[in-house]
Amino acid sequence: MKSLSTTTLANGKQTEILIADNLKDLSAHLGSYGRSVLWVFDANTATLFKQLPPVNVVLESGESSKNFSSLERILSNAVDEGLARDCRIIGFGGGVVCDMAAFAASVFMRGCKLTLVPTTLLCMVDASVGGKTAIDFKGLKNMVGSFYPAEEVLISMDTLRTLPEKEYLNGLAEVIKHALLSQDEQLYKFLLVKKNEILSRDIETLQTLVTLSLAVKQWYIEQDPTETKGIRQVLNLGHTFGHALESSGHFTFGHGACVAWGTCRALEAGVNMGITDKAYAIGATKLFKSYGYDIDYRIGRGDWIEFRERLSKDKKKEKGQVLFVLMESQGKAVLRPIDMALVQHLVIAKPIF
Ligand SMILES: NC(=O)c1ccc[n+]([C@@H]2O[C@H](COP(=O)([O-])OP(=O)(O)OC[C@H]3O[C@@H](n4cnc5c(N)ncnc54)[C@H](O)[C@@H]3O)[C@@H](O)[C@H]2O)c1
C-alpha cells in the first residue's frame, strides 16, 4: 500500500489515506491487523469476499440500514465476541457501511480503532474522509451522529469494478462538484480531457481522479474540521436544490444526478444575482452535461409547493432563511439566501443557457 496523504482534523486526530495497487495488496494490509477485529459489510460488499472474516456484521444494503438497530447489531456483536477497547472496527463498503461502522467505533467503549475501506466512488472521495458519522432518525437524514475520523482509509480502485453504473455516476457528480470548488484547475481539466477513460473506469485514470478529488475535500475539511466556520459548508454545493428534488421524489435518477442538477441551478442563480461569472457557469454546466447528467430537467408547475416545502427543511439556515452555496468563480464559493421567486423560476422555467 502507498501512503497518499494524511488529513488532520479536530483535536489533532489524523487520518492516513493509503492506496492499494490491487486487491491482494489490500488483503495483505487488512490481514496485518490481527484478530481483534470486527468487520462491517453490506449484502453487496460481503459478496466481494470468497470467505468472510470470522467476526462480521452484514447489513442490508441501502440507506434504510443507517439506523439504531444496525448500530445495536454491531455493538452486540462486539460485546458477544469479547472485543476490548483496543479492538478495530473495519467498515468495508459504501457510505452507508462506512457511516455505520464509524458511528459504532465512536461509541464502542468510548471509541475504538477504526479503518474504512470505501468501495463506492462517492465514499472514496467523500464519505470516508472527514470524520462525520451518522444514522438517520425519525425520518431525518444524518440526525444522530458524531465526529470520529478513521485512523486509516484504505482505497483499492479494483473494488470499483463491480460497482453498478448508477452508483458510479453518483460519485462522479461529487467529483465534478469538487472540480468546481478546487483552488486550482487540475481536476477540472482532467475531467475535460479524460472523459472516456473516466467513464470506462480505467484503473490508472481512477487513481488520479480519486487523488485529485480527495485533495479538494481535504483542503476544505482541514480548515473547518467540525463545520463551524462556514468553510466546510461549501462542500454542500448543489445539495440544497438537489436534496429538495431527491426528497420530493419526482426525479427517478439517483443522488448524484440530483447534485449535478442542483449545482447547475446554483450556477444559474448566481449568474442571475450577479455573483457567478456567466462564462464560468456555462462551461461548468457543459461539463456536467458531457458526463450524461440531465441538467435541463425541470419540475412540473404542480410540484412547486412540495419542492419549496422540502427546500425549507434544509439545515443550512440563517435567520430562518435557507442558505445556498453559490460560486463566484473557480474555487470561490459563498453562502447566500435566494429569493423564492427566483428559485421557482429556475426549477420550473426552460434553461437560460
Ligand atoms: N460521512 C460523510 O461525510 C458522508 C459524506 C457523503 C455521503 N455520506 C453518506 O453516504 C451514503 C451514500 O453512500 P454511497 O453512495 O456509497 O451508498 P451505499 O453505501 O448505499 O452504496 C451504494 C450501493 O452500492 C453497493 N456497493 C457498494 N460498493 C460496491 C461494490 N464495490 N460493488 C458492488 N456494489 C457495491 C451498496 O451495496 C449499495 O447498494 C449516504 O447515507 C450519505 O449520507 C456520508
Tab-separated table of C-alpha atoms and ligand atoms in Angstrom:
chain	number	residue	atom	x	y	z
A	1	MET	CA	0.000	0.000	0.000
A	2	LYS	CA	1.203	3.523	-0.784
A	3	SER	CA	0.528	6.332	1.627
A	4	LEU	CA	-1.329	9.018	-0.319
A	5	SER	CA	-1.787	11.676	2.325
A	6	THR	CA	-2.647	12.410	5.922
A	7	THR	CA	-5.525	14.647	6.966
A	8	THR	CA	-5.500	16.381	10.329
A	9	LEU	CA	-8.894	17.053	11.857
A	10	ALA	CA	-10.355	18.229	15.182
A	11	ASN	CA	-8.169	17.668	18.280
A	12	GLY	CA	-5.225	16.869	16.022
A	13	LYS	CA	-6.756	13.480	15.064
A	14	GLN	CA	-5.186	12.209	11.870
A	15	THR	CA	-6.458	10.030	9.054
A	16	GLU	CA	-3.904	8.334	6.846
A	17	ILE	CA	-5.149	7.548	3.344
A	18	LEU	CA	-3.488	4.583	1.690
A	19	ILE	CA	-3.885	3.363	-1.879
A	20	ALA	CA	-3.559	-0.326	-2.722
A	21	ASP	CA	-2.059	-1.478	-6.028
A	22	ASN	CA	-4.638	-4.256	-6.215
A	23	LEU	CA	-6.931	-6.422	-4.085
A	24	LYS	CA	-4.052	-8.687	-2.999
A	25	ASP	CA	-2.184	-5.688	-1.656
A	26	LEU	CA	-5.340	-4.538	0.154
A	27	SER	CA	-5.921	-8.007	1.690
A	28	ALA	CA	-2.333	-8.224	2.893
A	29	HIS	CA	-2.696	-4.902	4.705
A	30	LEU	CA	-6.053	-5.873	6.227
A	31	GLY	CA	-4.563	-9.214	7.326
A	32	SER	CA	-1.862	-7.388	9.276
A	33	TYR	CA	-4.395	-6.134	11.843
A	34	GLY	CA	-4.506	-9.477	13.650
A	35	ARG	CA	-7.555	-10.998	15.356
A	36	SER	CA	-9.244	-8.320	17.432
A	37	VAL	CA	-11.245	-7.020	14.511
A	38	LEU	CA	-14.935	-6.657	13.727
A	39	TRP	CA	-15.905	-6.213	10.079
A	40	VAL	CA	-18.969	-4.412	8.801
A	41	PHE	CA	-20.228	-5.154	5.279
A	42	ASP	CA	-23.487	-4.815	3.448
A	43	ALA	CA	-25.121	-7.593	1.441
A	44	ASN	CA	-23.323	-6.474	-1.739
A	45	THR	CA	-19.849	-5.784	-0.398
A	46	ALA	CA	-19.852	-9.087	1.529
A	47	THR	CA	-20.022	-10.880	-1.830
A	48	LEU	CA	-16.623	-9.399	-2.757
A	49	PHE	CA	-15.101	-11.890	-0.271
A	50	LYS	CA	-14.881	-15.631	-1.033
A	51	GLN	CA	-14.926	-16.284	2.697
A	52	LEU	CA	-15.999	-13.709	5.256
A	53	PRO	CA	-13.698	-12.917	8.195
A	54	PRO	CA	-14.796	-14.606	11.465
A	55	VAL	CA	-16.296	-11.602	13.295
A	56	ASN	CA	-18.617	-9.761	10.966
A	57	VAL	CA	-21.920	-7.966	10.616
A	58	VAL	CA	-23.591	-7.899	7.204
A	59	LEU	CA	-26.165	-5.111	6.917
A	60	GLU	CA	-28.884	-4.935	4.298
A	61	SER	CA	-27.677	-2.685	1.514
A	62	GLY	CA	-29.082	0.811	1.226
A	63	GLU	CA	-29.891	3.918	3.218
A	64	SER	CA	-32.544	2.144	5.325
A	65	SER	CA	-29.708	0.413	7.229
A	66	LYS	CA	-28.488	3.676	8.730
A	67	ASN	CA	-30.441	3.204	11.955
A	68	PHE	CA	-30.251	2.309	15.648
A	69	SER	CA	-30.907	-1.348	15.031
A	70	SER	CA	-27.799	-1.657	12.793
A	71	LEU	CA	-25.804	0.180	15.445
A	72	GLU	CA	-27.091	-2.237	18.075
A	73	ARG	CA	-26.197	-5.240	15.907
A	74	ILE	CA	-22.612	-4.041	15.502
A	75	LEU	CA	-22.219	-3.223	19.206
A	76	SER	CA	-23.857	-6.510	20.329
A	77	ASN	CA	-21.521	-8.446	18.108
A	78	ALA	CA	-18.518	-6.624	19.526
A	79	VAL	CA	-19.604	-7.369	23.107
A	80	ASP	CA	-20.524	-11.023	22.358
A	81	GLU	CA	-17.113	-11.575	20.774
A	82	GLY	CA	-15.411	-10.119	23.841
A	83	LEU	CA	-13.745	-7.298	21.923
A	84	ALA	CA	-11.914	-4.783	24.064
A	85	ARG	CA	-11.180	-1.095	23.681
A	86	ASP	CA	-8.057	-1.781	21.628
A	87	CYS	CA	-10.111	-3.649	19.010
A	88	ARG	CA	-10.643	-2.313	15.492
A	89	ILE	CA	-13.844	-1.912	13.533
A	90	ILE	CA	-13.436	-2.112	9.764
A	91	GLY	CA	-16.156	-0.720	7.524
A	92	PHE	CA	-15.943	-2.334	4.082
A	93	GLY	CA	-18.465	-0.724	1.740
A	94	GLY	CA	-20.066	2.469	0.562
A	95	GLY	CA	-21.126	5.499	2.571
A	96	VAL	CA	-23.835	3.598	4.422
A	97	VAL	CA	-21.468	0.915	5.747
A	98	CYS	CA	-18.710	3.441	6.482
A	99	ASP	CA	-21.065	5.834	8.312
A	100	MET	CA	-22.414	2.921	10.398
A	101	ALA	CA	-19.002	1.400	11.165
A	102	ALA	CA	-17.626	4.813	12.114
A	103	PHE	CA	-20.558	5.680	14.378
A	104	ALA	CA	-20.253	2.306	16.119
A	105	ALA	CA	-16.485	2.756	16.540
A	106	SER	CA	-17.034	6.209	18.028
A	107	VAL	CA	-19.231	4.855	20.842
A	108	PHE	CA	-17.896	1.319	21.446
A	109	MET	CA	-16.075	1.587	24.796
A	110	ARG	CA	-15.996	5.361	24.196
A	111	GLY	CA	-14.036	4.933	20.989
A	112	CYS	CA	-12.095	2.057	19.427
A	113	LYS	CA	-9.810	1.856	16.378
A	114	LEU	CA	-11.420	2.468	13.013
A	115	THR	CA	-10.413	1.597	9.458
A	116	LEU	CA	-12.603	2.397	6.468
A	117	VAL	CA	-12.366	0.653	3.115
A	118	PRO	CA	-14.602	2.657	0.774
A	119	THR	CA	-15.926	0.615	-2.148
A	120	THR	CA	-18.020	3.268	-3.942
A	121	LEU	CA	-16.566	6.277	-5.729
A	122	LEU	CA	-18.723	8.549	-3.546
A	123	CYS	CA	-17.345	7.012	-0.400
A	124	MET	CA	-13.735	7.164	-1.657
A	125	VAL	CA	-13.817	10.892	-2.409
A	126	ASP	CA	-16.304	12.000	0.219
A	127	ALA	CA	-17.914	9.843	2.925
A	128	SER	CA	-14.817	8.005	4.204
A	129	VAL	CA	-12.820	11.173	4.864
A	130	GLY	CA	-13.736	13.993	7.197
A	131	GLY	CA	-14.889	12.244	10.345
A	132	LYS	CA	-18.644	12.693	10.038
A	133	THR	CA	-20.589	9.668	11.209
A	134	ALA	CA	-24.362	9.412	11.461
A	135	ILE	CA	-27.565	7.450	11.357
A	136	ASP	CA	-30.956	8.605	10.122
A	137	PHE	CA	-33.544	9.187	12.851
A	138	LYS	CA	-37.287	9.934	12.839
A	139	GLY	CA	-37.237	10.108	9.071
A	140	LEU	CA	-34.477	12.733	9.096
A	141	LYS	CA	-31.183	12.058	7.370
A	142	ASN	CA	-27.985	12.014	9.437
A	143	MET	CA	-29.849	13.271	12.513
A	144	VAL	CA	-27.794	11.465	15.180
A	145	GLY	CA	-24.048	11.049	14.909
A	146	SER	CA	-20.579	12.122	15.913
A	147	PHE	CA	-17.266	13.362	14.568
A	148	TYR	CA	-14.889	10.413	14.566
A	149	PRO	CA	-12.222	10.319	11.849
A	150	ALA	CA	-10.895	6.903	10.814
A	151	GLU	CA	-7.282	6.167	11.645
A	152	GLU	CA	-6.839	4.700	8.189
A	153	VAL	CA	-8.751	4.840	4.918
A	154	LEU	CA	-7.686	2.105	2.504
A	155	ILE	CA	-8.592	2.561	-1.140
A	156	SER	CA	-8.362	-0.027	-3.901
A	157	MET	CA	-9.620	1.044	-7.334
A	158	ASP	CA	-10.235	-2.644	-8.068
A	159	THR	CA	-13.292	-2.558	-5.801
A	160	LEU	CA	-14.962	-0.171	-8.257
A	161	ARG	CA	-15.089	-2.861	-10.966
A	162	THR	CA	-18.324	-4.350	-9.596
A	163	LEU	CA	-19.994	-1.028	-8.760
A	164	PRO	CA	-23.273	-0.511	-10.685
A	165	GLU	CA	-23.194	2.352	-13.219
A	166	LYS	CA	-25.815	4.396	-11.358
A	167	GLU	CA	-23.704	4.288	-8.178
A	168	TYR	CA	-20.584	5.203	-10.142
A	169	LEU	CA	-22.356	8.264	-11.567
A	170	ASN	CA	-23.464	9.223	-8.036
A	171	GLY	CA	-19.810	9.507	-7.073
A	172	LEU	CA	-18.787	11.207	-10.288
A	173	ALA	CA	-21.187	14.094	-9.648
A	174	GLU	CA	-19.396	14.749	-6.349
A	175	VAL	CA	-16.050	14.617	-8.164
A	176	ILE	CA	-17.224	17.259	-10.670
A	177	LYS	CA	-18.526	19.340	-7.760
A	178	HIS	CA	-15.040	19.104	-6.193
A	179	ALA	CA	-13.529	20.239	-9.513
A	180	LEU	CA	-15.547	23.468	-9.290
A	181	LEU	CA	-14.606	24.036	-5.647
A	182	SER	CA	-10.915	23.303	-6.158
A	183	GLN	CA	-8.374	26.101	-5.682
A	184	ASP	CA	-6.728	25.109	-8.979
A	185	GLU	CA	-7.990	23.816	-12.320
A	186	GLN	CA	-6.160	20.482	-12.348
A	187	LEU	CA	-9.193	18.295	-11.603
A	188	TYR	CA	-11.468	20.344	-13.886
A	189	LYS	CA	-9.031	19.952	-16.799
A	190	PHE	CA	-8.554	16.250	-16.048
A	191	LEU	CA	-12.332	15.748	-16.282
A	192	LEU	CA	-12.365	17.589	-19.612
A	193	VAL	CA	-9.617	15.579	-21.267
A	194	LYS	CA	-10.033	12.111	-19.716
A	195	LYS	CA	-13.781	11.638	-20.115
A	196	ASN	CA	-13.582	8.328	-21.984
A	197	GLU	CA	-11.050	6.812	-19.590
A	198	ILE	CA	-13.077	8.017	-16.592
A	199	LEU	CA	-16.335	6.601	-17.935
A	200	SER	CA	-14.665	3.280	-18.779
A	201	ARG	CA	-13.113	3.188	-15.256
A	202	ASP	CA	-9.523	2.851	-16.398
A	203	ILE	CA	-7.646	1.994	-13.181
A	204	GLU	CA	-4.737	4.428	-13.594
A	205	THR	CA	-7.120	7.227	-14.512
A	206	LEU	CA	-9.252	6.438	-11.469
A	207	GLN	CA	-6.204	6.709	-9.207
A	208	THR	CA	-5.537	10.251	-10.413
A	209	LEU	CA	-9.224	11.177	-10.327
A	210	VAL	CA	-9.676	9.988	-6.733
A	211	THR	CA	-6.389	11.570	-5.617
A	212	LEU	CA	-7.279	14.986	-7.063
A	213	SER	CA	-10.842	14.864	-5.778
A	214	LEU	CA	-9.814	13.822	-2.269
A	215	ALA	CA	-7.304	16.667	-2.129
A	216	VAL	CA	-10.165	19.152	-2.615
A	217	LYS	CA	-12.230	17.656	0.202
A	218	GLN	CA	-9.164	17.596	2.453
A	219	TRP	CA	-8.408	21.267	1.715
A	220	TYR	CA	-11.866	22.306	2.979
A	221	ILE	CA	-12.212	19.984	5.966
A	222	GLU	CA	-8.789	20.712	7.398
A	223	GLN	CA	-9.666	24.405	7.663
A	224	ASP	CA	-13.020	23.733	9.289
A	225	PRO	CA	-12.922	20.225	10.838
A	226	THR	CA	-16.197	20.448	12.775
A	227	GLU	CA	-18.093	22.605	10.255
A	228	THR	CA	-18.397	25.650	12.460
A	229	LYS	CA	-16.684	28.299	10.306
A	230	GLY	CA	-18.828	28.245	7.168
A	231	ILE	CA	-15.862	26.910	5.124
A	232	ARG	CA	-16.693	23.199	5.069
A	233	GLN	CA	-20.341	24.027	4.322
A	234	VAL	CA	-19.488	24.984	0.741
A	235	LEU	CA	-18.901	21.285	0.060
A	236	ASN	CA	-22.707	21.186	0.004
A	237	LEU	CA	-22.690	22.931	-3.388
A	238	GLY	CA	-25.691	21.684	-5.367
A	239	HIS	CA	-27.130	19.813	-2.385
A	240	THR	CA	-29.836	22.306	-1.345
A	241	PHE	CA	-31.523	22.238	-4.752
A	242	GLY	CA	-30.505	18.587	-5.197
A	243	HIS	CA	-31.905	17.261	-1.904
A	244	ALA	CA	-35.192	19.078	-2.458
A	245	LEU	CA	-35.518	17.373	-5.821
A	246	GLU	CA	-34.405	13.998	-4.497
A	247	SER	CA	-36.738	14.054	-1.487
A	248	SER	CA	-39.749	15.407	-3.366
A	249	GLY	CA	-39.436	12.139	-5.255
A	250	HIS	CA	-40.350	13.279	-8.734
A	251	PHE	CA	-36.926	12.561	-10.128
A	252	THR	CA	-36.108	8.962	-10.763
A	253	PHE	CA	-32.355	9.496	-11.077
A	254	GLY	CA	-30.021	8.984	-8.136
A	255	HIS	CA	-28.426	11.289	-5.593
A	256	GLY	CA	-25.541	12.186	-7.923
A	257	ALA	CA	-27.862	13.208	-10.728
A	258	CYS	CA	-29.707	15.452	-8.261
A	259	VAL	CA	-26.437	17.019	-7.062
A	260	ALA	CA	-25.399	17.653	-10.678
A	261	TRP	CA	-28.805	19.211	-11.424
A	262	GLY	CA	-28.697	21.225	-8.186
A	263	THR	CA	-25.200	22.545	-8.877
A	264	CYS	CA	-26.321	23.819	-12.276
A	265	ARG	CA	-29.369	25.519	-10.690
A	266	ALA	CA	-26.981	27.188	-8.194
A	267	LEU	CA	-24.788	28.349	-11.104
A	268	GLU	CA	-27.828	29.835	-12.875
A	269	ALA	CA	-28.966	31.515	-9.655
A	270	GLY	CA	-25.501	33.000	-9.202
A	271	VAL	CA	-25.490	34.399	-12.751
A	272	ASN	CA	-28.959	35.834	-12.213
A	273	MET	CA	-27.890	37.524	-8.962
A	274	GLY	CA	-24.686	38.928	-10.499
A	275	ILE	CA	-22.486	36.677	-8.320
A	276	THR	CA	-21.318	33.998	-10.766
A	277	ASP	CA	-19.248	34.677	-13.838
A	278	LYS	CA	-21.515	33.708	-16.762
A	279	ALA	CA	-18.815	32.126	-18.944
A	280	TYR	CA	-17.713	30.005	-15.973
A	281	ALA	CA	-21.297	28.858	-15.313
A	282	ILE	CA	-21.813	27.912	-18.955
A	283	GLY	CA	-18.554	25.897	-19.017
A	284	ALA	CA	-19.340	24.033	-15.797
A	285	THR	CA	-22.877	23.214	-16.966
A	286	LYS	CA	-21.426	21.826	-20.212
A	287	LEU	CA	-19.025	19.664	-18.200
A	288	PHE	CA	-21.906	18.075	-16.255
A	289	LYS	CA	-23.860	17.547	-19.497
A	290	SER	CA	-20.869	15.882	-21.145
A	291	TYR	CA	-20.970	13.196	-18.431
A	292	GLY	CA	-24.610	12.491	-19.243
A	293	TYR	CA	-26.421	14.227	-16.367
A	294	ASP	CA	-29.914	15.517	-17.171
A	295	ILE	CA	-29.231	19.147	-16.403
A	296	ASP	CA	-32.153	20.536	-18.424
A	297	TYR	CA	-34.766	18.669	-16.354
A	298	ARG	CA	-37.446	20.935	-14.867
A	299	ILE	CA	-40.113	20.119	-12.274
A	300	GLY	CA	-43.792	20.460	-13.172
A	301	ARG	CA	-45.660	23.587	-12.006
A	302	GLY	CA	-47.841	21.398	-9.788
A	303	ASP	CA	-44.768	20.087	-7.937
A	304	TRP	CA	-43.535	23.504	-6.837
A	305	ILE	CA	-45.287	23.620	-3.427
A	306	GLU	CA	-43.787	20.295	-2.400
A	307	PHE	CA	-40.361	21.281	-3.736
A	308	ARG	CA	-40.487	24.522	-1.696
A	309	GLU	CA	-41.569	22.565	1.397
A	310	ARG	CA	-38.539	20.293	1.032
A	311	LEU	CA	-36.204	23.246	0.479
A	312	SER	CA	-37.386	24.868	3.690
A	313	LYS	CA	-36.221	21.802	5.661
A	314	ASP	CA	-32.588	22.366	4.627
A	315	LYS	CA	-30.234	22.536	7.614
A	316	LYS	CA	-28.191	25.498	6.278
A	317	LYS	CA	-30.219	28.416	7.569
A	318	GLU	CA	-29.590	31.915	8.847
A	319	LYS	CA	-32.382	33.900	10.490
A	320	GLY	CA	-34.880	31.382	9.135
A	321	GLN	CA	-33.667	31.774	5.541
A	322	VAL	CA	-32.175	28.847	3.637
A	323	LEU	CA	-28.578	29.497	2.573
A	324	PHE	CA	-27.431	28.240	-0.835
A	325	VAL	CA	-23.842	27.655	-1.892
A	326	LEU	CA	-23.165	29.875	-4.912
A	327	MET	CA	-19.992	30.077	-6.983
A	328	GLU	CA	-18.285	33.372	-7.807
A	329	SER	CA	-15.708	31.661	-9.993
A	330	GLN	CA	-13.362	28.656	-9.889
A	331	GLY	CA	-12.803	27.676	-6.233
A	332	LYS	CA	-14.621	30.705	-4.831
A	333	ALA	CA	-17.916	29.843	-3.170
A	334	VAL	CA	-20.224	31.956	-0.992
A	335	LEU	CA	-23.322	31.185	1.117
A	336	ARG	CA	-26.357	33.328	0.219
A	337	PRO	CA	-30.153	33.224	0.516
A	338	ILE	CA	-32.036	33.234	-2.812
A	339	ASP	CA	-35.371	34.925	-3.361
A	340	MET	CA	-38.057	32.202	-3.626
A	341	ALA	CA	-39.484	33.729	-6.812
A	342	LEU	CA	-36.085	33.213	-8.472
A	343	VAL	CA	-35.812	29.650	-7.129
A	344	GLN	CA	-39.260	28.895	-8.538
A	345	HIS	CA	-38.306	30.338	-11.901
A	346	LEU	CA	-35.069	28.333	-12.038
A	347	VAL	CA	-36.600	24.980	-11.232
A	348	ILE	CA	-39.664	25.346	-13.469
A	349	ALA	CA	-38.760	27.549	-16.433
A	350	LYS	CA	-36.793	26.477	-19.509
A	351	PRO	CA	-32.975	26.569	-19.176
A	352	ILE	CA	-31.402	30.017	-19.595
A	353	PHE	CA	-28.170	28.652	-21.080
B	1	LIG	N1	-19.849	10.805	6.384
B	1	LIG	C1	-19.830	11.655	5.387
B	1	LIG	O1	-19.103	12.654	5.392
B	1	LIG	C2	-20.697	11.401	4.201
B	1	LIG	C3	-20.495	12.138	3.009
B	1	LIG	C4	-21.282	11.827	1.903
B	1	LIG	C5	-22.249	10.832	1.999
B	1	LIG	N2	-22.416	10.163	3.165
B	1	LIG	C6	-23.420	9.108	3.278
B	1	LIG	O2	-23.076	8.081	2.365
B	1	LIG	C7	-24.258	7.370	1.995
B	1	LIG	C8	-24.246	7.150	0.499
B	1	LIG	O3	-23.089	6.423	0.188
B	1	LIG	P1	-22.983	5.545	-1.141
B	1	LIG	O4	-23.397	6.358	-2.281
B	1	LIG	O5	-21.642	4.936	-1.121
B	1	LIG	O6	-24.161	4.498	-0.949
B	1	LIG	P2	-24.225	2.994	-0.402
B	1	LIG	O7	-23.309	2.767	0.708
B	1	LIG	O8	-25.671	2.733	-0.167
B	1	LIG	O9	-23.736	2.159	-1.667
B	1	LIG	C9	-24.470	2.211	-2.843
B	1	LIG	C10	-24.818	0.808	-3.351
B	1	LIG	O10	-23.650	0.237	-3.918
B	1	LIG	C11	-23.427	-1.061	-3.352
B	1	LIG	N3	-21.977	-1.261	-3.385
B	1	LIG	C12	-21.044	-0.633	-2.653
B	1	LIG	N4	-19.826	-0.954	-3.072
B	1	LIG	C13	-19.977	-1.838	-4.071
B	1	LIG	C14	-19.075	-2.508	-4.937
B	1	LIG	N5	-17.761	-2.304	-4.876
B	1	LIG	N6	-19.590	-3.348	-5.860
B	1	LIG	C15	-20.939	-3.518	-5.974
B	1	LIG	N7	-21.846	-2.888	-5.226
B	1	LIG	C16	-21.359	-2.044	-4.282
B	1	LIG	C17	-24.050	-0.989	-1.986
B	1	LIG	O11	-24.375	-2.267	-1.505
B	1	LIG	C18	-25.290	-0.152	-2.270
B	1	LIG	O12	-26.294	-0.970	-2.814
B	1	LIG	C19	-25.430	8.211	2.472
B	1	LIG	O13	-26.005	7.602	3.604
B	1	LIG	C20	-24.807	9.536	2.851
B	1	LIG	O14	-25.486	10.183	3.902
B	1	LIG	C21	-21.655	10.419	4.254
